[in-house]
Structure formats: C-alpha cells, structure tokens
PDB file of C-alpha atoms in Angstrom:
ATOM      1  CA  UNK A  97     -13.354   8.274  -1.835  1.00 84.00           C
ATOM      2  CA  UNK A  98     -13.704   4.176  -1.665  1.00 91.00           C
ATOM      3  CA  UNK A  99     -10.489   2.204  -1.590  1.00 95.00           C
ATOM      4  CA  UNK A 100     -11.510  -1.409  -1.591  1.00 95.00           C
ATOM      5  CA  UNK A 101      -8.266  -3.568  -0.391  1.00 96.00           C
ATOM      6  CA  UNK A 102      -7.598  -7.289  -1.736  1.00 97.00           C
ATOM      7  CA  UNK A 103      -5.602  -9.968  -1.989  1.00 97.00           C
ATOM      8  CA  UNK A 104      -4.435 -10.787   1.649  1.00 97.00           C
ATOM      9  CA  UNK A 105      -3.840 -14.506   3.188  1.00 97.00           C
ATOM     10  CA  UNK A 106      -1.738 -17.083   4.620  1.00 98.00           C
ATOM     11  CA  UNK A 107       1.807 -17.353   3.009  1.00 98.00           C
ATOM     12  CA  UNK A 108       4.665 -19.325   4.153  1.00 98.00           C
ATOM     13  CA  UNK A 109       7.935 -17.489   4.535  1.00 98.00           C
ATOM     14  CA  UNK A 110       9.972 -16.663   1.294  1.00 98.00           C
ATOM     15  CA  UNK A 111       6.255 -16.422  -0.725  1.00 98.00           C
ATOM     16  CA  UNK A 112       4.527 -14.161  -2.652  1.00 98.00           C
ATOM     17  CA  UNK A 113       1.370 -12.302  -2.525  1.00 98.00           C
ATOM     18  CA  UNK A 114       0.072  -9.367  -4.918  1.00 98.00           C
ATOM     19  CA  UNK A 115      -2.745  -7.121  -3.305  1.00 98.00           C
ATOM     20  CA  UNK A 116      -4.919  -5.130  -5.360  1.00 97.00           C
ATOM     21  CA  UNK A 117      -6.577  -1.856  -4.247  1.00 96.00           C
ATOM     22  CA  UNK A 118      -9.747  -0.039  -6.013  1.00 95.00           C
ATOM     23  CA  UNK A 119      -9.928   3.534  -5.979  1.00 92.00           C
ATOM     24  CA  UNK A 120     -13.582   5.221  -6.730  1.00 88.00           C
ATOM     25  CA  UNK A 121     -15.240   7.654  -6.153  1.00 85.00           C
ATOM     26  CA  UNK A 122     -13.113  10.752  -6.590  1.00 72.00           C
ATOM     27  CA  UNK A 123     -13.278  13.372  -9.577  1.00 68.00           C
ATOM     28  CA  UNK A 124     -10.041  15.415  -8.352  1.00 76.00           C
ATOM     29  CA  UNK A 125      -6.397  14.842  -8.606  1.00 84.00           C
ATOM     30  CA  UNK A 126      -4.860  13.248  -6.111  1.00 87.00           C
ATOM     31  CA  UNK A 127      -0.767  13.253  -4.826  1.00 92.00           C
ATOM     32  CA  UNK A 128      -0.700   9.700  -4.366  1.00 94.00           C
ATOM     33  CA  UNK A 129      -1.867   5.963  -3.753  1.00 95.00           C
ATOM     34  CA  UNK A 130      -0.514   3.180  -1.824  1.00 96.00           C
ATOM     35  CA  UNK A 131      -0.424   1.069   1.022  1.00 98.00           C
ATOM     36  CA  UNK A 132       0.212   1.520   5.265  1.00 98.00           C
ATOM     37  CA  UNK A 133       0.265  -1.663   7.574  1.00 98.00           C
ATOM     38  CA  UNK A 134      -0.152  -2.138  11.012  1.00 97.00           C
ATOM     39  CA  UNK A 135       0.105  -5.203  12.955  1.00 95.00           C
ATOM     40  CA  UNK A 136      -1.133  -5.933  16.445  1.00 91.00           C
ATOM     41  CA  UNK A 137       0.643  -3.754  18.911  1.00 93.00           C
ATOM     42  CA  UNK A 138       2.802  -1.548  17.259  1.00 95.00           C
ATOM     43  CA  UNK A 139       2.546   1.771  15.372  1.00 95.00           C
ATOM     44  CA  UNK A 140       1.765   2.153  11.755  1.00 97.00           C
ATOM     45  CA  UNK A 141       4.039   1.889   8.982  1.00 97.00           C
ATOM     46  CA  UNK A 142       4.472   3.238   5.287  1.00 98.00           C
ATOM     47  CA  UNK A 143       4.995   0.574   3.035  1.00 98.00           C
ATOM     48  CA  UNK A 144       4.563   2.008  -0.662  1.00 98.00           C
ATOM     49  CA  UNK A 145       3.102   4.710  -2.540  1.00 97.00           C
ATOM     50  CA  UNK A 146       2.814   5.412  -6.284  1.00 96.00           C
ATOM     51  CA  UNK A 147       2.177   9.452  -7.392  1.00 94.00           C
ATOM     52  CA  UNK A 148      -0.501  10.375  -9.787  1.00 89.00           C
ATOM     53  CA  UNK A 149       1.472  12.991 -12.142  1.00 87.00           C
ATOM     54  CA  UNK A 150       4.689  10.943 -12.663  1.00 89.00           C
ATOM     55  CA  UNK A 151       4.001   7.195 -11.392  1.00 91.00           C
ATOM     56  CA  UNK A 152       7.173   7.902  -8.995  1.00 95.00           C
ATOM     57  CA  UNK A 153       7.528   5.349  -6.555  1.00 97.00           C
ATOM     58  CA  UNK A 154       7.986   5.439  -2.792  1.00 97.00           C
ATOM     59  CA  UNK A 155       8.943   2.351  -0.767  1.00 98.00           C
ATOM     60  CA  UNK A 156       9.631   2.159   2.924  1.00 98.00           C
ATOM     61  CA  UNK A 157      12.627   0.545   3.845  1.00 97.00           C
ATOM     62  CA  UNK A 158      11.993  -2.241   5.082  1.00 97.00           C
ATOM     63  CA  UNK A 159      10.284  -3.610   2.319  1.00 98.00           C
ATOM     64  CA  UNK A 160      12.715  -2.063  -0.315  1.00 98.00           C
ATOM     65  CA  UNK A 161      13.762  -4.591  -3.127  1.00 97.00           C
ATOM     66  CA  UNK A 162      11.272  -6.839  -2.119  1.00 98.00           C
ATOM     67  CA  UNK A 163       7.900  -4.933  -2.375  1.00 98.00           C
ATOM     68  CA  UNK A 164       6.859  -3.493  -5.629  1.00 98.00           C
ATOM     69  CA  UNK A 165       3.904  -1.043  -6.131  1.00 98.00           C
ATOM     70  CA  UNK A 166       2.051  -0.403 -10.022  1.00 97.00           C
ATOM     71  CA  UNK A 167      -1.203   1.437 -10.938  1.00 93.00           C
ATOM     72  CA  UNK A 168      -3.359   0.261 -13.950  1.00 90.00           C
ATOM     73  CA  UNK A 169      -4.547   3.829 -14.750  1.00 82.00           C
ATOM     74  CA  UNK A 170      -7.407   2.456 -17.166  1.00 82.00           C
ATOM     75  CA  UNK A 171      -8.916   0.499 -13.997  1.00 80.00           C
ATOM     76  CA  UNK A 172      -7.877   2.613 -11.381  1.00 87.00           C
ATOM     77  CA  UNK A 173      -6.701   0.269  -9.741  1.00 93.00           C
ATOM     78  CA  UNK A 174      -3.417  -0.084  -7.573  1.00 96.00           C
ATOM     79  CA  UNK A 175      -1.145  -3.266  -6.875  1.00 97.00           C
ATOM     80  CA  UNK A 176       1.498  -4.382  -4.684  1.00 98.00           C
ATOM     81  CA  UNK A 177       3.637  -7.225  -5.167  1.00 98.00           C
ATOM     82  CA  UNK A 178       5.098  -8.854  -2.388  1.00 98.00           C
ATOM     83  CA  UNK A 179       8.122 -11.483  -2.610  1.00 98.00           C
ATOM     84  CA  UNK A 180      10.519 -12.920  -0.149  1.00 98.00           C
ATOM     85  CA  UNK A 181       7.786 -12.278   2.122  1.00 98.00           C
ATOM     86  CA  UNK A 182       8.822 -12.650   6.297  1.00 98.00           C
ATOM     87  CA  UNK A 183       7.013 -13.217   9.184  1.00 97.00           C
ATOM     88  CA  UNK A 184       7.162  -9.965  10.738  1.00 96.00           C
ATOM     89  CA  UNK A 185       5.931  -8.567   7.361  1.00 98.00           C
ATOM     90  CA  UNK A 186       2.417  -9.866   8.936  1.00 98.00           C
ATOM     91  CA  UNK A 187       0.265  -6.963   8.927  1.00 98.00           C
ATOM     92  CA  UNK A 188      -3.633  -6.210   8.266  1.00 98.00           C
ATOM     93  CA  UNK A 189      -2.341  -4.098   4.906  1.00 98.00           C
ATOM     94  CA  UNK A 190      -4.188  -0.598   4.060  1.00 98.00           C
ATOM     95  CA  UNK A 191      -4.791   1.058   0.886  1.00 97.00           C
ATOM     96  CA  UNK A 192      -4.478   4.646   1.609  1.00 97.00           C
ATOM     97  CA  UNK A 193      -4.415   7.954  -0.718  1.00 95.00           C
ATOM     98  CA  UNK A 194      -2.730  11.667  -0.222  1.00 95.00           C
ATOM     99  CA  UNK A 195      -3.872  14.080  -1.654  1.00 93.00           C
ATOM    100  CA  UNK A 196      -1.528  16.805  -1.238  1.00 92.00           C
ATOM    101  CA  UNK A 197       2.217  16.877  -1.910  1.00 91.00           C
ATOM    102  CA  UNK A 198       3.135  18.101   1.859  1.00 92.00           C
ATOM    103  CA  UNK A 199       4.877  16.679   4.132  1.00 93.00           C
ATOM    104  CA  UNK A 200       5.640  12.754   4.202  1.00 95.00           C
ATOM    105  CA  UNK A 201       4.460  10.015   1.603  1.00 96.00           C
ATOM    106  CA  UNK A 202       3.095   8.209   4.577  1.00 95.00           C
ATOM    107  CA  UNK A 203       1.153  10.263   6.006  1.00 96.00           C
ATOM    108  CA  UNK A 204      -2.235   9.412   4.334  1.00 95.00           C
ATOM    109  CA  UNK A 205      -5.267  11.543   4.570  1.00 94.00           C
ATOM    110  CA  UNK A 206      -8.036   8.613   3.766  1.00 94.00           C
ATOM    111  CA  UNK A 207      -7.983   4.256   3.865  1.00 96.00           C
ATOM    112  CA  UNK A 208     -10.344   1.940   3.566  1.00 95.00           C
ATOM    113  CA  UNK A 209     -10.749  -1.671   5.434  1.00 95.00           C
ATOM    114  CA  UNK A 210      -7.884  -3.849   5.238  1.00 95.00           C
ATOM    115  CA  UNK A 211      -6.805  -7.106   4.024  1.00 97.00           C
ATOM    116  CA  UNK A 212      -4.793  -8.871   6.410  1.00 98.00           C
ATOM    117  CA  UNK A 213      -1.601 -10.577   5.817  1.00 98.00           C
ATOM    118  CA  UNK A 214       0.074 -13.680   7.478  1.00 98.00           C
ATOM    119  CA  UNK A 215       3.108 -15.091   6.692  1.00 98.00           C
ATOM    120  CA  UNK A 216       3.929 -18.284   8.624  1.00 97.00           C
ATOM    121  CA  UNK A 217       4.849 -21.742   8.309  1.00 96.00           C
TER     122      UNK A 217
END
C-alpha cells in the first residue's frame, strides 16, 4: 500500500489549506482512509477518516465543523479541507488507511510520509 501525502505549508491563522492523499497499490477492500497528525512532543491524534462501503465520515473533535474529508473514487485519491485553521492545528499531517472495521477509526494499520502543516502569523 503507497499513500503519498500533499498539500502542507505555511498558513496564517483563520486560513485554509486542502491536502490531498494518493492511495496505490492495493487490490483489496479496505475499512477506511484518512488522516492522523502529530506535532512535536505530544501523542498522535485522529483527525478524519472517510469509509470505503458508504463514504461515512469520521472527524475528531477538535477539528469538527472546520475540517472536511472527500474521496474522488475515480482517482483514488483522498482530500481534506482545512478552514479556520489555528496554530495549535500545526502538525506534520498523515494519510493513513484501516483496513478492518474493529475497534477505533483512528487506529490506523498503515501511513505514509507526511506533509507538514504550520499555521502562524
């Protein structure tokens, strides 16, 4: 499985940025794709993940209402919009898949490099 991450930078405070995540490599169904971040010194967090069989939509909360994830089936590829973007949303930002309905959304089984966000002014 190759998840190629994109779309990271330098954003002021109250910005936007979309990231954009390529899945290949696979042949098998999968639970579902999305996105982890972790910034220096603390633990990892679930951001946002979008299922396979329904497109159902998982969003952890501190990004609810501002984050929103989307797949473009015909490219496999994955996006996630981020407005009203705030400083401690600065993260190097993961694209991660499950493959198994079991247990919690976040709890990814496979990620590839990330793309590092910065939001500052």
């Amino acid at each position: 499985v190759q998840l190629q991450a994109s779309g990271g930078g330098l954003v002021q405070p109250g910005g936007s940025l979309r990231l954009s995540c390529d899945a290949s490599g696979f042949t098998y169904n999968y639970f579902c794709i999305g996105w982890f971040r972790q910034a220096p010194g603390k633990e990892r967090e679930g951001v946002s993940c979008i299922s396979l069989s329904d497109s159902a939509t998982y969003y952890g909360d501190s990004v609810k209402g501002r984050f929103t994830i989307s797949r473009d089936s015909a490219k496999n590829t994955v996006y996630l919009q981020m407005n009203s973007l705030r400083p401690e949303d600065t993260a190097d930002y993961y694209c991660a898949i499950k493959f198994l309905r079991v247990g919690s959304w976040w709890e990814f089984d496979s990620w590839g490099q990330g793309t590092q966000v910065t939001v500052s002014s």
